[in-house]
XYZ file of C-alpha atoms in Angstrom:
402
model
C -56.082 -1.534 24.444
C -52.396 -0.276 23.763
C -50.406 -3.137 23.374
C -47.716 -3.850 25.215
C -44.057 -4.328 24.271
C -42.865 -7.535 24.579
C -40.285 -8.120 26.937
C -36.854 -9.334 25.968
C -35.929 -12.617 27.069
C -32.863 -12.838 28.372
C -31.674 -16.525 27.951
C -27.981 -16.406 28.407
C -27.171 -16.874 31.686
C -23.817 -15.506 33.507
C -21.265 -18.224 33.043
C -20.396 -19.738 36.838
C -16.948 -20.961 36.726
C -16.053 -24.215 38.274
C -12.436 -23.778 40.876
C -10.624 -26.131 38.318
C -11.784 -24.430 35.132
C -10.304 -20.775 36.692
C -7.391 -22.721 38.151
C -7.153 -24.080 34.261
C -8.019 -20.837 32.570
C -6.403 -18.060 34.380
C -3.088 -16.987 35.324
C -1.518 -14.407 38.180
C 1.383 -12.239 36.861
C 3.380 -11.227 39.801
C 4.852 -7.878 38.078
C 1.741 -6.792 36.305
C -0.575 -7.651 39.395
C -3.217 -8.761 36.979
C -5.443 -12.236 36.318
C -5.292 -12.873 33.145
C -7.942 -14.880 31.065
C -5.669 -17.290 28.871
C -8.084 -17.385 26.155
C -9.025 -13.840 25.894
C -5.830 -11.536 26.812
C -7.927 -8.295 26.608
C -9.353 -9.885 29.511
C -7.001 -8.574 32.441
C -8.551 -8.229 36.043
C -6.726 -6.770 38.994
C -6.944 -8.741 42.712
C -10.331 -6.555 43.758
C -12.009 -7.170 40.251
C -11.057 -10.845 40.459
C -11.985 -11.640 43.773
C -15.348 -9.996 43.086
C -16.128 -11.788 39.892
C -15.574 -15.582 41.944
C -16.858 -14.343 45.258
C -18.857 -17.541 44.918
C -15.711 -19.706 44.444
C -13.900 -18.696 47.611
C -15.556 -21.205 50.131
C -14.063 -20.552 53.749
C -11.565 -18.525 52.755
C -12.000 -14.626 53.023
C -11.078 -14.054 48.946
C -10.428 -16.208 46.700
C -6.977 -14.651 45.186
C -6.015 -14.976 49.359
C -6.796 -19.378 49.340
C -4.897 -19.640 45.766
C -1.979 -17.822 46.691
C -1.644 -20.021 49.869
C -1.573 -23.094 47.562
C 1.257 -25.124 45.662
C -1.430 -27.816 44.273
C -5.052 -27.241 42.724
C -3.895 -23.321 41.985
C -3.668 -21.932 38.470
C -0.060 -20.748 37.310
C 1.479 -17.565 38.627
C 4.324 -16.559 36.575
C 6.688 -13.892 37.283
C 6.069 -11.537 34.209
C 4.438 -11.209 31.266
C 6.544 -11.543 27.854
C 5.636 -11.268 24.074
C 8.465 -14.129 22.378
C 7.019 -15.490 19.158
C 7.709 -19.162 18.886
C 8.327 -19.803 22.614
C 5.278 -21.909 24.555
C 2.269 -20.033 26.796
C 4.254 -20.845 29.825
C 7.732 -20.974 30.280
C 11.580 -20.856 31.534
C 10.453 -23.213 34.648
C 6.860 -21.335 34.632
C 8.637 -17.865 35.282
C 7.203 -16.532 32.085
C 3.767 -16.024 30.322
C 3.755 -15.050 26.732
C 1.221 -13.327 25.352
C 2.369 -14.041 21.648
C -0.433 -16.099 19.964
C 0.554 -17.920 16.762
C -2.505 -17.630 14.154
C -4.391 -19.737 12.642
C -3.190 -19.921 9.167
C -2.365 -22.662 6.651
C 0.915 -21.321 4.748
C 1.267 -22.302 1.644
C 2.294 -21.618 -2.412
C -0.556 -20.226 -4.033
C -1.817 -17.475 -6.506
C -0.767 -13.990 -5.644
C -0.930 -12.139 -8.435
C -3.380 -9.866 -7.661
C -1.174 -8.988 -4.372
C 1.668 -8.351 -6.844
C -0.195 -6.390 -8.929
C -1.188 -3.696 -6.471
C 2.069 -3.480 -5.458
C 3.322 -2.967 -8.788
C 0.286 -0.419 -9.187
C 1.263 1.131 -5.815
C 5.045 1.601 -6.226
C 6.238 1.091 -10.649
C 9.696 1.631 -9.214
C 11.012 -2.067 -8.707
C 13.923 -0.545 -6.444
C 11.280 0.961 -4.216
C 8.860 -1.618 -4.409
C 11.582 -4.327 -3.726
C 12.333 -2.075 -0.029
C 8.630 -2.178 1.016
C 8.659 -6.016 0.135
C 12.061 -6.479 1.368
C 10.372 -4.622 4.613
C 7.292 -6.549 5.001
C 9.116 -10.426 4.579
C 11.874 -9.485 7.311
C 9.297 -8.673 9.902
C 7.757 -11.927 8.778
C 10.521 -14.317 8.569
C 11.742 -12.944 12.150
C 8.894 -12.730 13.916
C 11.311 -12.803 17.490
C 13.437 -9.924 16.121
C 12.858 -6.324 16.162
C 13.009 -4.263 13.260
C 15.188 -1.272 13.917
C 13.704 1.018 11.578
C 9.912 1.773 10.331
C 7.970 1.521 6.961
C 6.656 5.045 5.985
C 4.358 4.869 2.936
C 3.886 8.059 1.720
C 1.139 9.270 -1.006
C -0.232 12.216 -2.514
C -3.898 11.196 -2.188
C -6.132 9.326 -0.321
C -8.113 5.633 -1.504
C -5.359 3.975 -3.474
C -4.558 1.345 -1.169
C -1.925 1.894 0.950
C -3.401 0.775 4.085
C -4.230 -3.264 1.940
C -0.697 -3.501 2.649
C -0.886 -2.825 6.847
C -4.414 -4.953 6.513
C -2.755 -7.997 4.514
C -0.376 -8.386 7.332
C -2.757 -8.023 9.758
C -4.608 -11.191 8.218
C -0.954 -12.793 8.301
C 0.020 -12.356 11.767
C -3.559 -12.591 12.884
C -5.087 -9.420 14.663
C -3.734 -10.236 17.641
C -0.847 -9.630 17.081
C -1.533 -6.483 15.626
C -2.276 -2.996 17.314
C -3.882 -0.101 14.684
C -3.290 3.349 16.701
C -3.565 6.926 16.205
C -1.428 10.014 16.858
C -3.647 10.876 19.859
C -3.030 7.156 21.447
C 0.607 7.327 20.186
C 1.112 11.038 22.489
C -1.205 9.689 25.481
C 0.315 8.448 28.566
C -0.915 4.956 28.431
C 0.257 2.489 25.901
C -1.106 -0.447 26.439
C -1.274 -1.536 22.859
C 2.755 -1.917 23.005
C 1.972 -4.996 25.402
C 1.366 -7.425 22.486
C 2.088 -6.643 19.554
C 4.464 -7.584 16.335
C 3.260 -5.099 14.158
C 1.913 -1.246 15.395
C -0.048 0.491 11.893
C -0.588 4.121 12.022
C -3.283 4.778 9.375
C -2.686 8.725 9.275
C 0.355 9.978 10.141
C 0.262 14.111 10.367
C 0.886 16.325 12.636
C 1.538 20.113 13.542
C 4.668 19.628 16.185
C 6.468 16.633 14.221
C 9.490 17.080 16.078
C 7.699 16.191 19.139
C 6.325 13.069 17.619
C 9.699 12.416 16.161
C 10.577 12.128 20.111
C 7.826 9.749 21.075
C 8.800 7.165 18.114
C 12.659 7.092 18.013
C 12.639 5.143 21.049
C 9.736 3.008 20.327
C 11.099 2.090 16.573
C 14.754 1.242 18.015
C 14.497 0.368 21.776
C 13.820 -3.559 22.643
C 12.827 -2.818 26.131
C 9.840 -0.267 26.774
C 7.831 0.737 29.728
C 4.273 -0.643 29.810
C 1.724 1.659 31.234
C -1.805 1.179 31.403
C -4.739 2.408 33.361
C -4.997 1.304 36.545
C -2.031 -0.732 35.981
C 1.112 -1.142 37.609
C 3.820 -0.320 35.468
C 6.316 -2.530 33.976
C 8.596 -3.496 31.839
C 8.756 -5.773 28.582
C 10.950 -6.552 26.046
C 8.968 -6.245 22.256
C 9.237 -7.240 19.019
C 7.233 -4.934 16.936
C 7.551 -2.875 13.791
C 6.269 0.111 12.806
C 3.881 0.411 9.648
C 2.733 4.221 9.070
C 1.065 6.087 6.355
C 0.520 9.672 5.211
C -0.011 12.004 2.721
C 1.756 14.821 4.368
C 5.213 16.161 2.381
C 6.669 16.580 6.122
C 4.724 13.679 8.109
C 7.781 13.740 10.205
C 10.784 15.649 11.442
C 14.082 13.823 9.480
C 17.580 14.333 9.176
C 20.457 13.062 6.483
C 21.398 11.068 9.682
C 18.218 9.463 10.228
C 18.106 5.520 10.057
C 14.772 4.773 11.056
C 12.711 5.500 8.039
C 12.152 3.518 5.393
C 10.059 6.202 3.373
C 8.529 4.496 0.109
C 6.506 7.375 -2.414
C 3.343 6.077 -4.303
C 2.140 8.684 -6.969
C -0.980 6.300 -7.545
C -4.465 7.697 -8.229
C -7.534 6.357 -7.023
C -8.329 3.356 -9.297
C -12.120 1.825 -10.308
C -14.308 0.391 -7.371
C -14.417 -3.059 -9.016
C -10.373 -3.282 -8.640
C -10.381 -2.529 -4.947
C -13.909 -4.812 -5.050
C -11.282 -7.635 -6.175
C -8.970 -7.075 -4.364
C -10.338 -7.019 -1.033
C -11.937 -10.361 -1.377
C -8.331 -11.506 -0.599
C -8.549 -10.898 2.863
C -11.754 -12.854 3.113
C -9.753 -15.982 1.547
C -7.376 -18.201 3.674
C -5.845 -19.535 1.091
C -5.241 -16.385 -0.245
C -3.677 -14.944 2.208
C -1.642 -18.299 3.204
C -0.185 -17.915 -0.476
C 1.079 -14.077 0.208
C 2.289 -15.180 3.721
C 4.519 -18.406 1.880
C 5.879 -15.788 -0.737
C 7.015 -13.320 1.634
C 8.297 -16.161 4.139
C 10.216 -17.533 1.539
C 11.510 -13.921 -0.124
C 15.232 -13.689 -0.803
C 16.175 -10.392 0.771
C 20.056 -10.471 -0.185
C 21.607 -7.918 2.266
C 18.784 -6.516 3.383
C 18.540 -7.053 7.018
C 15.285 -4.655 9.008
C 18.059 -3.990 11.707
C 20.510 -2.459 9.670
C 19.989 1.078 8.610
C 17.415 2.117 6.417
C 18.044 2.097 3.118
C 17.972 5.889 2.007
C 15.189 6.701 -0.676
C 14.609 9.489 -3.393
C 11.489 9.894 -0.794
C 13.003 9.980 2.134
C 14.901 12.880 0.445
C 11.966 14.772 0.012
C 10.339 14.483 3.409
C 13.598 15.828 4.349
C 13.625 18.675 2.843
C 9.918 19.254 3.001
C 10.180 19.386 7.167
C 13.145 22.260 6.908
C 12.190 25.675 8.637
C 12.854 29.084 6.456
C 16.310 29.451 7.815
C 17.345 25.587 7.369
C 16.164 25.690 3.632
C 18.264 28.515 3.139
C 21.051 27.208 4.333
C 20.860 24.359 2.392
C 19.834 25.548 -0.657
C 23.398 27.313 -0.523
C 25.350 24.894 0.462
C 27.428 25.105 -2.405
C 28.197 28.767 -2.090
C 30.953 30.397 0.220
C 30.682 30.227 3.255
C 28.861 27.085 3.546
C 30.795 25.086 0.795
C 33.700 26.200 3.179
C 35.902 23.668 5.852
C 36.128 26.063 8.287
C 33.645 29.065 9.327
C 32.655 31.225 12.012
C 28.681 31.798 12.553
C 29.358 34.914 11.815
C 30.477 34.266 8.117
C 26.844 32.531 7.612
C 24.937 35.350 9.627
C 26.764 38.212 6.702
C 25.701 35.919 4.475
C 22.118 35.335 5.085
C 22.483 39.556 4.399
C 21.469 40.288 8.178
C 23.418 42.310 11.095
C 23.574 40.816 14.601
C 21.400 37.833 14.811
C 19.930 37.017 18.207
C 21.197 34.254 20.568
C 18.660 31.840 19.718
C 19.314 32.360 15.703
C 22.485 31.985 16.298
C 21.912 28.819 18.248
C 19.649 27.377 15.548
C 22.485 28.020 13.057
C 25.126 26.040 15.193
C 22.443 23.156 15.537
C 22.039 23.742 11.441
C 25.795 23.576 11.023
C 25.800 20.554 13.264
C 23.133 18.178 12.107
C 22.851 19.309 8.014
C 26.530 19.638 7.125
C 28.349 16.970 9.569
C 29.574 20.009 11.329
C 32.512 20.128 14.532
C 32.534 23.006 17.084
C 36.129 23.524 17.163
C 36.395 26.611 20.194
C 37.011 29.668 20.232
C 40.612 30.865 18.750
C 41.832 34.140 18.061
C 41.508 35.595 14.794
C 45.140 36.461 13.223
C 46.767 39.892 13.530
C 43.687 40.418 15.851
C 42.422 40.739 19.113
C 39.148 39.078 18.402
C 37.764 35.635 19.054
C 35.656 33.780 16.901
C 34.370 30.215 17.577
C 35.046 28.673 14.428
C 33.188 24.907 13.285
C 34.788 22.613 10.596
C 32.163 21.761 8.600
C 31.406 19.689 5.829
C 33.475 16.331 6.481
């Protein structure tokens, strides 16, 4: 006879909540409308969802969200709005606040970490560039309530040298958590819901075809200490953050820059690929506690001078690059003669560059892209319209160049 398949047994029953333990375990936040499970936060049910997970808990009443809102005692907590403060408590400013921040579990302490130095020395030989990515990582660290004002762009030629150990030591540091990995497709969606809690946002791959529109969608996020939450199903609302962008790429032009820009830190690694039995070493570190309690107590305790992660960034031979890299035909042009006449000049007409660039009438929108050129790459100043001498004419004429 055909045997037949053994059923599975299914010996984990469905957890049935006592009324204290959800009084003790959940919380209501008023401007989110959401329960939230205090020991799990990815746990986040709205009033319908709620009531029909404790049906069984609600007694006389018609819901059970309906009898604990009626109640003062024997409720759980129902703060105002959610917050994410590192080193304030779960539940504060006279229970008006929850915070989602949640400190990890991780003995700090002096240790070995050469092989963390190593890398980093194997990743960036430069000490002056090296020193910024360090200088970059111990801020975020040693002000875990602060926001960094501008982001760490790692930038390589090739891919499986490491980069991302970096992004995945401070992970293990700040616990994951506290952490939120994305993608360019969640970082252009219309729900981000991994801004909610996060001190550190890693973007494993950044490249893209429109880069000035992504250029758009991080500005704010890198430099703004109040953002929108909005999430599926969610009600939207607003929270202040903390968080700092880590990003890597191996794109020249991962991203639209100006000489103005001072939200990019952009550190260049020409490392190769190294043997698997480095990496094999080196990897165990995130396995080890004490390990990465050593790296944490180094970069907690780094002297970082003037450096300050809400100050400008500090401008890099890299950062140079990507610059130039992300120029269109006519930009590059232009800059690769800046230090001929016209464009060496203090004063010029648009004109005076269109004769240069060899060309009769340009259209309206080239010579709109020049102005912008003028404006943004050589600290240029419309100055009006004024007639030309022993002329009739009128020429709108731009100081340029300081």
């Amino acid at each position: 006879a055909e045997a037949k398949e053994a059923a599975v047994p299914f010996d984990q029953k469905e957890r049935r909540w006592t009324l204290p333990e959800v009084c003790n375990e959940w919380v209501w936040v008023a401007d989110a409308k959401q329960f939230i499970d205090r020991d799990d936060l990815d746990l986040m049910y709205d009033k319908e969802t709620f009531d029909d997970k404790f049906s069984y808990l609600k007694g006389k009443a018609s819901k059970l969200s309906k009898a604990l809102f009626g109640r003062t005692k024997d409720t759980l907590p129902k703060p105002d709005r959610m917050v994410y403060m590192p080193g304030k408590p779960e539940i504060f400013d006279k229970g008006t606040k929850y915070n989602l921040y949640r400190a990890p579990d991780l003995v700090v302490a002096p240790g070995d970490t050469a092989l963390w130095n190593a890398h980093l020395a194997y990743l960036f030989p430069d000490e002056t560039v090296r020193d910024h990515v360090l200088n970059w990582c111990a801020w975020l660290l040693q002000n875990l309530a602060r926001k960094p004002k501008h982001a760490l762009l790692v930038a390589g030629y090739t891919q499986g040298t490491g980069k991302s150990f970096i992004a995945e030591m401070l992970t293990a540091i700040l616990g994951p958590t506290n952490v939120s990995p994305i993608g360019e497709d969640e970082l252009n969606g219309q729900f981000n819901e991994w801004a909610l809690r996060s001190k550190l946002i890693t973007i494993e791959e950044l490249r893209t075809i429109d880069k000035g529109h992504v250029a758009k969608k991080l500005h704010p996020l890198i430099t703004q200490t109040r953002i929108k939450i909005n999430d599926k199903n969610v009600k939207r609302f607003t929270i202040d953050n903390c968080f700092g962008f880590f990003m890597m790429t191996n794109d020249d032009a991962a991203i639209s820059l100006d000489n103005s820009d001072r939200r990019y830190l952009v550190a260049r690694t020409h490392a190769t690929p190294n043997e698997k039995p480095y990496y094999d070493a080196l990897y165990k570190l995130l396995d080890d506690p004490v390990a990465i309690g050593a790296v944490a107590y180094e970069l907690q305790h780094r002297a970082l001078g003037e450096y300050s992660g809400q100050a400008r960034a500090p401008f890099t031979e890299a950062k140079g690059e990507m610059i130039l890299a992300g120029l269109g035909d006519l930009e590059h042009w232009m800059m690769d003669h800046s230090g001929e006449y016209p464009l060496s000049a203090r004063i010029i007409t648009i004109d005076d560059v269109v004769i240069a660039l060899g060309g009769g009438a340009r259209s309206q929108r080239q010579r709109t892209t020049i102005a912008s050129i003028l404006r943004h790459r050589f600290k240029g100043i419309s100055l009006g319209q004024h007639r030309l001498k022993n002329s009739d004419d009128r020429a709108s004429l731009w100081a340029i160049n300081g």
